[in-house]
mmCIF file of C-alpha atoms and ligand atoms in Angstrom:
data_model
loop_
_atom_site.group_PDB
_atom_site.id
_atom_site.type_symbol
_atom_site.label_atom_id
_atom_site.label_comp_id
_atom_site.label_asym_id
_atom_site.label_seq_id
_atom_site.Cartn_x
_atom_site.Cartn_y
_atom_site.Cartn_z
ATOM 1 C CA UNK A 1 27.290 4.532 23.976
ATOM 2 C CA UNK A 2 24.490 2.009 24.213
ATOM 3 C CA UNK A 3 21.255 2.527 22.331
ATOM 4 C CA UNK A 4 17.863 3.283 23.805
ATOM 5 C CA UNK A 5 15.940 -0.002 23.752
ATOM 6 C CA UNK A 6 12.471 0.639 22.355
ATOM 7 C CA UNK A 7 9.984 -1.251 24.512
ATOM 8 C CA UNK A 8 7.419 -2.581 22.032
ATOM 9 C CA UNK A 9 5.700 -4.578 24.745
ATOM 10 C CA UNK A 10 4.939 -1.486 26.833
ATOM 11 C CA UNK A 11 3.904 0.643 23.840
ATOM 12 C CA UNK A 12 1.651 -2.164 22.565
ATOM 13 C CA UNK A 13 0.035 -2.449 25.986
ATOM 14 C CA UNK A 14 -0.754 1.264 26.004
ATOM 15 C CA UNK A 15 -2.437 0.906 22.609
ATOM 16 C CA UNK A 16 -4.463 -2.099 23.768
ATOM 17 C CA UNK A 17 -5.618 -0.193 26.862
ATOM 18 C CA UNK A 18 -6.654 2.758 24.697
ATOM 19 C CA UNK A 19 -8.454 0.504 22.211
ATOM 20 C CA UNK A 20 -10.413 -1.071 25.084
ATOM 21 C CA UNK A 21 -11.302 2.339 26.547
ATOM 22 C CA UNK A 22 -12.275 3.899 23.197
ATOM 23 C CA UNK A 23 -14.518 0.935 22.308
ATOM 24 C CA UNK A 24 -16.269 1.262 25.694
ATOM 25 C CA UNK A 25 -16.640 5.028 25.362
ATOM 26 C CA UNK A 26 -18.124 4.641 21.877
ATOM 27 C CA UNK A 27 -20.493 1.897 23.060
ATOM 28 C CA UNK A 28 -19.143 -0.466 20.408
ATOM 29 C CA UNK A 29 -18.348 -4.177 20.832
ATOM 30 C CA UNK A 30 -16.043 -5.075 17.950
ATOM 31 C CA UNK A 31 -15.971 -8.674 16.712
ATOM 32 C CA UNK A 32 -12.827 -10.280 15.319
ATOM 33 C CA UNK A 33 -12.871 -13.618 13.479
ATOM 34 C CA UNK A 34 -9.651 -15.584 13.181
ATOM 35 C CA UNK A 35 -9.463 -18.496 10.767
ATOM 36 C CA UNK A 36 -6.574 -20.957 10.891
ATOM 37 C CA UNK A 37 -6.038 -23.930 8.592
ATOM 38 C CA UNK A 38 -3.654 -26.699 9.649
ATOM 39 C CA UNK A 39 -1.215 -27.161 12.491
ATOM 40 C CA UNK A 40 1.700 -24.795 11.729
ATOM 41 C CA UNK A 41 3.177 -24.391 15.259
ATOM 42 C CA UNK A 42 4.131 -20.706 14.883
ATOM 43 C CA UNK A 43 0.668 -19.897 13.501
ATOM 44 C CA UNK A 44 -0.943 -21.746 16.425
ATOM 45 C CA UNK A 45 0.971 -19.526 18.879
ATOM 46 C CA UNK A 46 0.040 -16.337 16.990
ATOM 47 C CA UNK A 47 -3.638 -17.313 16.856
ATOM 48 C CA UNK A 48 -3.732 -18.214 20.563
ATOM 49 C CA UNK A 49 -2.271 -14.799 21.418
ATOM 50 C CA UNK A 50 -4.644 -13.001 19.086
ATOM 51 C CA UNK A 51 -7.703 -14.717 20.562
ATOM 52 C CA UNK A 52 -6.517 -14.061 24.138
ATOM 53 C CA UNK A 53 -5.845 -10.371 23.552
ATOM 54 C CA UNK A 54 -9.089 -9.945 21.590
ATOM 55 C CA UNK A 55 -11.041 -11.250 24.578
ATOM 56 C CA UNK A 56 -9.007 -9.158 27.041
ATOM 57 C CA UNK A 57 -9.950 -6.043 25.044
ATOM 58 C CA UNK A 58 -13.623 -6.904 25.547
ATOM 59 C CA UNK A 59 -14.114 -7.743 21.860
ATOM 60 C CA UNK A 60 -16.095 -10.768 20.666
ATOM 61 C CA UNK A 61 -13.744 -13.436 19.331
ATOM 62 C CA UNK A 62 -14.828 -15.852 16.604
ATOM 63 C CA UNK A 63 -12.439 -18.734 16.068
ATOM 64 C CA UNK A 64 -12.406 -21.196 13.176
ATOM 65 C CA UNK A 65 -9.831 -23.975 13.419
ATOM 66 C CA UNK A 66 -9.855 -26.061 10.262
ATOM 67 C CA UNK A 67 -7.921 -29.223 9.403
ATOM 68 C CA UNK A 68 -4.917 -29.108 7.034
ATOM 69 C CA UNK A 69 -6.863 -30.833 4.233
ATOM 70 C CA UNK A 70 -9.783 -28.372 4.246
ATOM 71 C CA UNK A 71 -10.802 -27.789 0.605
ATOM 72 C CA UNK A 72 -10.284 -24.247 -0.697
ATOM 73 C CA UNK A 73 -14.017 -23.958 -1.509
ATOM 74 C CA UNK A 74 -14.915 -24.704 2.120
ATOM 75 C CA UNK A 75 -12.568 -22.007 3.418
ATOM 76 C CA UNK A 76 -13.991 -19.495 0.928
ATOM 77 C CA UNK A 77 -17.518 -20.362 2.118
ATOM 78 C CA UNK A 78 -16.551 -19.674 5.731
ATOM 79 C CA UNK A 79 -15.030 -16.330 4.735
ATOM 80 C CA UNK A 80 -18.238 -15.422 2.873
ATOM 81 C CA UNK A 81 -20.329 -16.334 5.929
ATOM 82 C CA UNK A 82 -18.122 -14.110 8.085
ATOM 83 C CA UNK A 83 -18.503 -11.319 5.491
ATOM 84 C CA UNK A 84 -22.291 -11.605 5.969
ATOM 85 C CA UNK A 85 -22.196 -11.766 9.790
ATOM 86 C CA UNK A 86 -22.895 -8.284 11.167
ATOM 87 C CA UNK A 87 -21.326 -9.170 14.552
ATOM 88 C CA UNK A 88 -17.989 -9.725 12.800
ATOM 89 C CA UNK A 89 -16.143 -6.491 12.006
ATOM 90 C CA UNK A 90 -12.711 -7.945 11.291
ATOM 91 C CA UNK A 91 -11.663 -11.148 9.512
ATOM 92 C CA UNK A 92 -8.161 -12.531 9.696
ATOM 93 C CA UNK A 93 -7.096 -15.659 7.838
ATOM 94 C CA UNK A 94 -3.795 -16.761 9.335
ATOM 95 C CA UNK A 95 -0.993 -17.170 6.767
ATOM 96 C CA UNK A 96 0.702 -19.268 5.535
ATOM 97 C CA UNK A 97 -2.074 -21.473 4.166
ATOM 98 C CA UNK A 98 -1.538 -25.079 3.015
ATOM 99 C CA UNK A 99 -0.210 -25.381 -0.562
ATOM 100 C CA UNK A 100 -3.536 -26.430 -2.113
ATOM 101 C CA UNK A 101 -5.150 -23.091 -1.110
ATOM 102 C CA UNK A 102 -4.502 -19.887 -3.072
ATOM 103 C CA UNK A 103 -3.838 -17.170 -0.439
ATOM 104 C CA UNK A 104 -4.504 -14.345 -2.936
ATOM 105 C CA UNK A 105 -7.949 -15.732 -3.720
ATOM 106 C CA UNK A 106 -8.740 -16.045 -0.006
ATOM 107 C CA UNK A 107 -7.599 -12.477 0.673
ATOM 108 C CA UNK A 108 -9.642 -11.170 -2.279
ATOM 109 C CA UNK A 109 -12.727 -12.954 -0.903
ATOM 110 C CA UNK A 110 -12.582 -11.061 2.413
ATOM 111 C CA UNK A 111 -14.842 -7.990 2.441
ATOM 112 C CA UNK A 112 -12.328 -5.085 2.201
ATOM 113 C CA UNK A 113 -14.285 -3.316 4.986
ATOM 114 C CA UNK A 114 -13.453 -6.283 7.296
ATOM 115 C CA UNK A 115 -9.903 -6.874 6.033
ATOM 116 C CA UNK A 116 -8.158 -6.019 9.314
ATOM 117 C CA UNK A 117 -4.858 -7.447 8.040
ATOM 118 C CA UNK A 118 -4.943 -4.768 5.322
ATOM 119 C CA UNK A 119 -3.848 -7.244 2.635
ATOM 120 C CA UNK A 120 -6.807 -6.906 0.224
ATOM 121 C CA UNK A 121 -5.778 -5.181 -3.054
ATOM 122 C CA UNK A 122 -8.418 -2.481 -2.402
ATOM 123 C CA UNK A 123 -6.819 -1.601 0.923
ATOM 124 C CA UNK A 124 -3.292 -1.864 -0.542
ATOM 125 C CA UNK A 125 -4.418 0.528 -3.305
ATOM 126 C CA UNK A 126 -5.980 2.967 -0.840
ATOM 127 C CA UNK A 127 -2.737 2.980 1.143
ATOM 128 C CA UNK A 128 -0.759 3.644 -2.048
ATOM 129 C CA UNK A 129 -2.910 6.664 -2.952
ATOM 130 C CA UNK A 130 -2.957 7.958 0.621
ATOM 131 C CA UNK A 131 -6.632 7.277 1.439
ATOM 132 C CA UNK A 132 -7.667 6.258 4.931
ATOM 133 C CA UNK A 133 -7.906 2.463 4.913
ATOM 134 C CA UNK A 134 -7.329 -0.661 6.973
ATOM 135 C CA UNK A 135 -3.527 -0.707 6.951
ATOM 136 C CA UNK A 136 -1.329 -3.774 7.526
ATOM 137 C CA UNK A 137 -0.643 -4.246 11.229
ATOM 138 C CA UNK A 138 3.113 -4.898 11.384
ATOM 139 C CA UNK A 139 3.964 -1.846 9.220
ATOM 140 C CA UNK A 140 1.654 0.336 11.332
ATOM 141 C CA UNK A 141 3.309 -0.968 14.490
ATOM 142 C CA UNK A 142 6.777 -0.330 13.070
ATOM 143 C CA UNK A 143 5.918 3.296 12.315
ATOM 144 C CA UNK A 144 4.444 3.832 15.789
ATOM 145 C CA UNK A 145 7.704 2.538 17.303
ATOM 146 C CA UNK A 146 9.789 4.784 15.016
ATOM 147 C CA UNK A 147 7.618 7.746 16.045
ATOM 148 C CA UNK A 148 8.130 6.927 19.715
ATOM 149 C CA UNK A 149 11.715 8.073 19.070
ATOM 150 C CA UNK A 150 11.117 10.676 16.320
ATOM 151 C CA UNK A 151 7.581 12.081 16.680
ATOM 152 C CA UNK A 152 8.165 13.820 13.330
ATOM 153 C CA UNK A 153 9.769 11.674 10.610
ATOM 154 C CA UNK A 154 9.820 14.522 8.075
ATOM 155 C CA UNK A 155 12.979 14.573 5.980
ATOM 156 C CA UNK A 156 14.642 11.609 7.678
ATOM 157 C CA UNK A 157 16.558 9.235 5.414
ATOM 158 C CA UNK A 158 14.650 6.001 5.888
ATOM 159 C CA UNK A 159 15.846 2.693 4.467
ATOM 160 C CA UNK A 160 13.403 -0.203 4.331
ATOM 161 C CA UNK A 161 15.174 -3.516 3.978
ATOM 162 C CA UNK A 162 12.689 -5.881 2.272
ATOM 163 C CA UNK A 163 9.958 -5.298 -0.322
ATOM 164 C CA UNK A 164 7.244 -7.835 0.550
ATOM 165 C CA UNK A 165 3.565 -6.927 0.172
ATOM 166 C CA UNK A 166 3.058 -7.710 3.859
ATOM 167 C CA UNK A 167 5.819 -5.613 5.400
ATOM 168 C CA UNK A 168 8.365 -3.840 3.159
ATOM 169 C CA UNK A 169 6.080 -2.133 0.641
ATOM 170 C CA UNK A 170 3.428 -0.917 3.126
ATOM 171 C CA UNK A 171 6.140 0.309 5.531
ATOM 172 C CA UNK A 172 7.607 2.331 2.658
ATOM 173 C CA UNK A 173 4.158 3.775 1.780
ATOM 174 C CA UNK A 174 3.584 4.825 5.379
ATOM 175 C CA UNK A 175 7.010 6.438 5.551
ATOM 176 C CA UNK A 176 6.268 8.413 2.363
ATOM 177 C CA UNK A 177 3.063 9.652 4.023
ATOM 178 C CA UNK A 178 5.200 10.731 6.979
ATOM 179 C CA UNK A 179 7.384 12.766 4.550
ATOM 180 C CA UNK A 180 10.507 10.668 5.110
ATOM 181 C CA UNK A 181 12.943 10.215 2.207
ATOM 182 C CA UNK A 182 12.552 6.526 1.473
ATOM 183 C CA UNK A 183 14.900 3.954 -0.053
ATOM 184 C CA UNK A 184 13.651 0.370 -0.486
ATOM 185 C CA UNK A 185 16.422 -2.233 -0.503
ATOM 186 C CA UNK A 186 16.104 -5.939 -1.301
ATOM 187 C CA UNK A 187 18.048 -9.020 -2.338
ATOM 188 C CA UNK A 188 19.205 -7.398 -5.600
ATOM 189 C CA UNK A 189 20.401 -4.155 -4.014
ATOM 190 C CA UNK A 190 24.099 -3.466 -4.567
ATOM 191 C CA UNK A 191 26.323 -2.374 -1.670
ATOM 192 C CA UNK A 192 23.552 -3.126 0.794
ATOM 193 C CA UNK A 193 25.686 -2.312 3.822
ATOM 194 C CA UNK A 194 26.486 1.170 2.454
ATOM 195 C CA UNK A 195 22.840 1.831 1.561
ATOM 196 C CA UNK A 196 21.781 0.898 5.100
ATOM 197 C CA UNK A 197 24.572 2.955 6.643
ATOM 198 C CA UNK A 198 23.022 6.125 5.145
ATOM 199 C CA UNK A 199 19.779 5.576 7.075
ATOM 200 C CA UNK A 200 18.648 7.784 9.945
ATOM 201 C CA UNK A 201 15.859 5.228 10.286
ATOM 202 C CA UNK A 202 16.477 1.609 9.274
ATOM 203 C CA UNK A 203 13.547 -0.808 9.153
ATOM 204 C CA UNK A 204 14.712 -4.376 8.583
ATOM 205 C CA UNK A 205 12.192 -6.942 7.276
ATOM 206 C CA UNK A 206 14.154 -9.603 5.423
ATOM 207 C CA UNK A 207 13.730 -12.804 7.423
ATOM 208 C CA UNK A 208 17.519 -13.415 7.553
ATOM 209 C CA UNK A 209 18.858 -13.984 11.058
ATOM 210 C CA UNK A 210 21.174 -11.160 12.193
ATOM 211 C CA UNK A 211 21.958 -10.052 8.626
ATOM 212 C CA UNK A 212 22.377 -6.407 9.614
ATOM 213 C CA UNK A 213 25.753 -5.877 11.282
ATOM 214 C CA UNK A 214 27.147 -3.025 13.336
ATOM 215 C CA UNK A 215 28.921 -1.379 10.394
ATOM 216 C CA UNK A 216 25.619 -1.260 8.419
ATOM 217 C CA UNK A 217 24.239 1.213 10.967
ATOM 218 C CA UNK A 218 24.826 4.954 11.001
ATOM 219 C CA UNK A 219 25.884 6.072 14.486
ATOM 220 C CA UNK A 220 22.819 7.311 16.351
ATOM 221 C CA UNK A 221 20.331 5.818 13.846
ATOM 222 C CA UNK A 222 16.997 4.356 14.897
ATOM 223 C CA UNK A 223 16.688 0.659 14.026
ATOM 224 C CA UNK A 224 13.338 -1.130 13.851
ATOM 225 C CA UNK A 225 13.826 -4.877 13.535
ATOM 226 C CA UNK A 226 10.765 -6.635 12.106
ATOM 227 C CA UNK A 227 12.468 -10.000 11.577
ATOM 228 C CA UNK A 228 11.515 -13.080 13.560
ATOM 229 C CA UNK A 229 13.965 -15.926 12.985
ATOM 230 C CA UNK A 230 14.267 -19.116 14.997
ATOM 231 C CA UNK A 231 17.886 -20.249 15.378
ATOM 232 C CA UNK A 232 19.636 -23.058 17.232
ATOM 233 C CA UNK A 233 20.780 -22.334 20.774
ATOM 234 C CA UNK A 234 22.616 -24.312 23.442
ATOM 235 C CA UNK A 235 21.508 -27.763 24.605
ATOM 236 C CA UNK A 236 19.480 -28.483 21.471
ATOM 237 C CA UNK A 237 17.142 -25.573 22.187
ATOM 238 C CA UNK A 238 16.115 -22.744 19.853
ATOM 239 C CA UNK A 239 15.739 -19.007 20.336
ATOM 240 C CA UNK A 240 14.287 -16.074 18.411
ATOM 241 C CA UNK A 241 16.505 -13.450 16.819
ATOM 242 C CA UNK A 242 15.767 -10.547 14.516
ATOM 243 C CA UNK A 243 17.242 -9.492 11.182
ATOM 244 C CA UNK A 244 19.691 -7.279 13.069
ATOM 245 C CA UNK A 245 22.683 -8.494 15.096
ATOM 246 C CA UNK A 246 21.230 -6.865 18.209
ATOM 247 C CA UNK A 247 24.167 -7.079 20.636
ATOM 248 C CA UNK A 248 26.644 -5.345 18.320
ATOM 249 C CA UNK A 249 24.046 -3.047 16.705
ATOM 250 C CA UNK A 250 23.014 -1.536 20.033
ATOM 251 C CA UNK A 251 26.570 -0.274 20.518
ATOM 252 C CA UNK A 252 26.195 2.091 17.554
ATOM 253 C CA UNK A 253 22.446 2.737 17.079
ATOM 254 C CA UNK A 254 20.700 5.586 18.882
ATOM 255 C CA UNK A 255 17.591 3.487 19.478
ATOM 256 C CA UNK A 256 16.731 -0.086 18.593
ATOM 257 C CA UNK A 257 13.900 -2.599 18.994
ATOM 258 C CA UNK A 258 14.688 -5.966 20.577
ATOM 259 C CA UNK A 259 13.488 -9.346 19.287
ATOM 260 C CA UNK A 260 11.348 -10.539 20.942
ATOM 261 C CA UNK A 261 9.615 -7.596 22.610
ATOM 262 C CA UNK A 262 9.829 -5.008 19.824
ATOM 263 C CA UNK A 263 7.665 -5.063 16.703
ATOM 264 C CA UNK A 264 6.025 -8.440 17.501
ATOM 265 C CA UNK A 265 3.657 -7.213 20.276
ATOM 266 C CA UNK A 266 2.725 -4.171 18.157
ATOM 267 C CA UNK A 267 1.220 -6.358 15.444
ATOM 268 C CA UNK A 268 -1.629 -7.641 17.633
ATOM 269 C CA UNK A 269 -2.195 -4.215 19.202
ATOM 270 C CA UNK A 270 -2.603 -2.725 15.704
ATOM 271 C CA UNK A 271 -4.868 -5.621 14.731
ATOM 272 C CA UNK A 272 -7.192 -4.666 17.607
ATOM 273 C CA UNK A 273 -6.996 -0.996 16.606
ATOM 274 C CA UNK A 274 -7.932 -1.969 13.018
ATOM 275 C CA UNK A 275 -10.868 -4.048 14.276
ATOM 276 C CA UNK A 276 -12.128 -1.095 16.308
ATOM 277 C CA UNK A 277 -11.717 1.113 13.222
ATOM 278 C CA UNK A 278 -13.732 -1.335 11.082
ATOM 279 C CA UNK A 279 -16.429 -1.533 13.782
ATOM 280 C CA UNK A 280 -16.634 2.269 14.013
ATOM 281 C CA UNK A 281 -16.957 2.590 10.247
ATOM 282 C CA UNK A 282 -19.652 -0.121 10.193
ATOM 283 C CA UNK A 283 -21.549 1.900 12.830
ATOM 284 C CA UNK A 284 -21.087 5.134 10.844
ATOM 285 C CA UNK A 285 -18.878 6.637 13.557
ATOM 286 C CA UNK A 286 -15.468 8.268 13.152
ATOM 287 C CA UNK A 287 -12.663 5.937 14.222
ATOM 288 C CA UNK A 288 -10.040 6.947 16.806
ATOM 289 C CA UNK A 289 -6.469 7.285 15.489
ATOM 290 C CA UNK A 290 -3.538 5.493 17.064
HETATM 291 P P1 LIG B 301 9.469 -12.107 2.714
HETATM 292 O O1 LIG B 301 10.284 -13.337 2.621
HETATM 293 O O2 LIG B 301 8.136 -12.063 2.036
HETATM 294 O O3 LIG B 301 10.321 -10.889 2.128
HETATM 295 C C1 LIG B 301 11.672 -10.730 2.452
HETATM 296 C C2 LIG B 301 12.243 -9.548 1.730
HETATM 297 O O4 LIG B 301 13.606 -9.444 2.118
HETATM 298 C C3 LIG B 301 12.216 -9.671 0.221
HETATM 299 O O5 LIG B 301 11.887 -8.425 -0.346
HETATM 300 C C4 LIG B 301 13.639 -10.067 -0.139
HETATM 301 O O6 LIG B 301 14.126 -9.535 -1.340
HETATM 302 C C5 LIG B 301 14.444 -9.425 0.976
HETATM 303 N N1 LIG B 301 15.661 -10.178 1.245
HETATM 304 C C6 LIG B 301 15.784 -11.492 1.555
HETATM 305 N N2 LIG B 301 17.067 -11.807 1.760
HETATM 306 C C7 LIG B 301 17.775 -10.678 1.583
HETATM 307 C C8 LIG B 301 19.153 -10.365 1.648
HETATM 308 N N3 LIG B 301 20.078 -11.290 1.961
HETATM 309 N N4 LIG B 301 19.532 -9.096 1.402
HETATM 310 C C9 LIG B 301 18.614 -8.156 1.100
HETATM 311 N N5 LIG B 301 17.293 -8.392 1.022
HETATM 312 C C10 LIG B 301 16.893 -9.635 1.255
HETATM 313 O O7 LIG B 301 9.341 -11.785 4.260
HETATM 314 P P2 LIG B 301 8.268 -10.863 5.060
HETATM 315 O O8 LIG B 301 8.318 -9.481 4.562
HETATM 316 O O9 LIG B 301 6.971 -11.555 5.117
HETATM 317 O O10 LIG B 301 8.890 -10.948 6.519
HETATM 318 C C11 LIG B 301 10.154 -10.432 6.822
HETATM 319 C C12 LIG B 301 10.510 -10.769 8.247
HETATM 320 O O11 LIG B 301 9.589 -10.156 9.116
HETATM 321 C C13 LIG B 301 10.449 -12.261 8.595
HETATM 322 O O12 LIG B 301 11.469 -12.556 9.531
HETATM 323 C C14 LIG B 301 9.108 -12.429 9.237
HETATM 324 O O13 LIG B 301 9.078 -13.519 10.157
HETATM 325 C C15 LIG B 301 8.996 -11.121 9.966
HETATM 326 N N6 LIG B 301 7.613 -10.718 10.234
HETATM 327 C C16 LIG B 301 7.347 -10.305 11.505
HETATM 328 C C17 LIG B 301 6.071 -9.915 11.837
HETATM 329 C C18 LIG B 301 5.818 -9.430 13.223
HETATM 330 O O14 LIG B 301 4.701 -9.479 13.699
HETATM 331 N N7 LIG B 301 6.826 -8.908 13.920
HETATM 332 C C19 LIG B 301 4.972 -9.980 10.886
HETATM 333 C C20 LIG B 301 5.389 -10.321 9.537
HETATM 334 C C21 LIG B 301 6.663 -10.698 9.256
HETATM 335 P P3 LIG B 301 13.536 -9.952 -2.794
HETATM 336 O O15 LIG B 301 12.212 -9.278 -2.898
HETATM 337 O O16 LIG B 301 14.538 -9.402 -3.743
HETATM 338 O O17 LIG B 301 13.450 -11.443 -2.784
#
């Protein structure tokens, strides 16, 4: 049996279409500011895609490209100016930042009401206590993909592989809200393969190329692969793979996301949904749910 391949690209496109339509219907023009420091090639690609899709959604895009040696104080000043700009509803500072800049300080400087990445401690806290907040985009996208297979996650055994603040922990919080039974595994977890093999829903976010093998997967399980790893390919080229050994995993899983084309496209779609949410809240209107 070969698994259902979950088409993140198509699902993300549906969300982007809905975001565009809802913004129009509400008479709101959301503004998203993206700040990038330095020349990290992967970050450059992400930012280009974010700006392009922001404009395609009919949002206003504000772009700040700063040199690698930008002083921390200068970046903080730009963030504060964006906080004060009423046309800007969402602020995203692309990570990673150069070593001389403290990412936690930058994140804490963003107005929590404009923190469309959902990384500010206020938004992380709201998520933890189950209050409506701006939630991190990749976790949101992962849950939407899981729910495309299981509209109701109640009672499922869910294993989250990875406990980062950006992916693992918020994914686990969202799964708790969905009434799944959640196990969080990490680099210190014993018998990792056996823990994963108990999962009805396995969400892998470790950043280790093809770590998850076929025998780690319960037959019929749903596998959401968040990992993006660049590995060597033929003729000196490189290619992207996930944290799951896709070719062998799809022989046993019930449904699985590919890399690329799974969780990746969902992240930007959820970023646009968060920006619309922030814009609605700024206008005192209820925000559509995705
Ligand atoms: P981090 O490096 O911050 O966290 C990795 C987590 O995986 C840690 O909790 C770590 O455990 C755990 N881990 C690492 N190695 C192992 C191992 N061998 N066995 C078990 N657990 C392990 O990564 P992120 O959470 O930021 O990202 C994870 C992956 O998701 C990356 O590939 C990243 O590129 C991708 N990503 C994709 C996005 C998208 O848009 N699709 C967005 C964000 C991330 P411990 O805590 O014990 O060290």
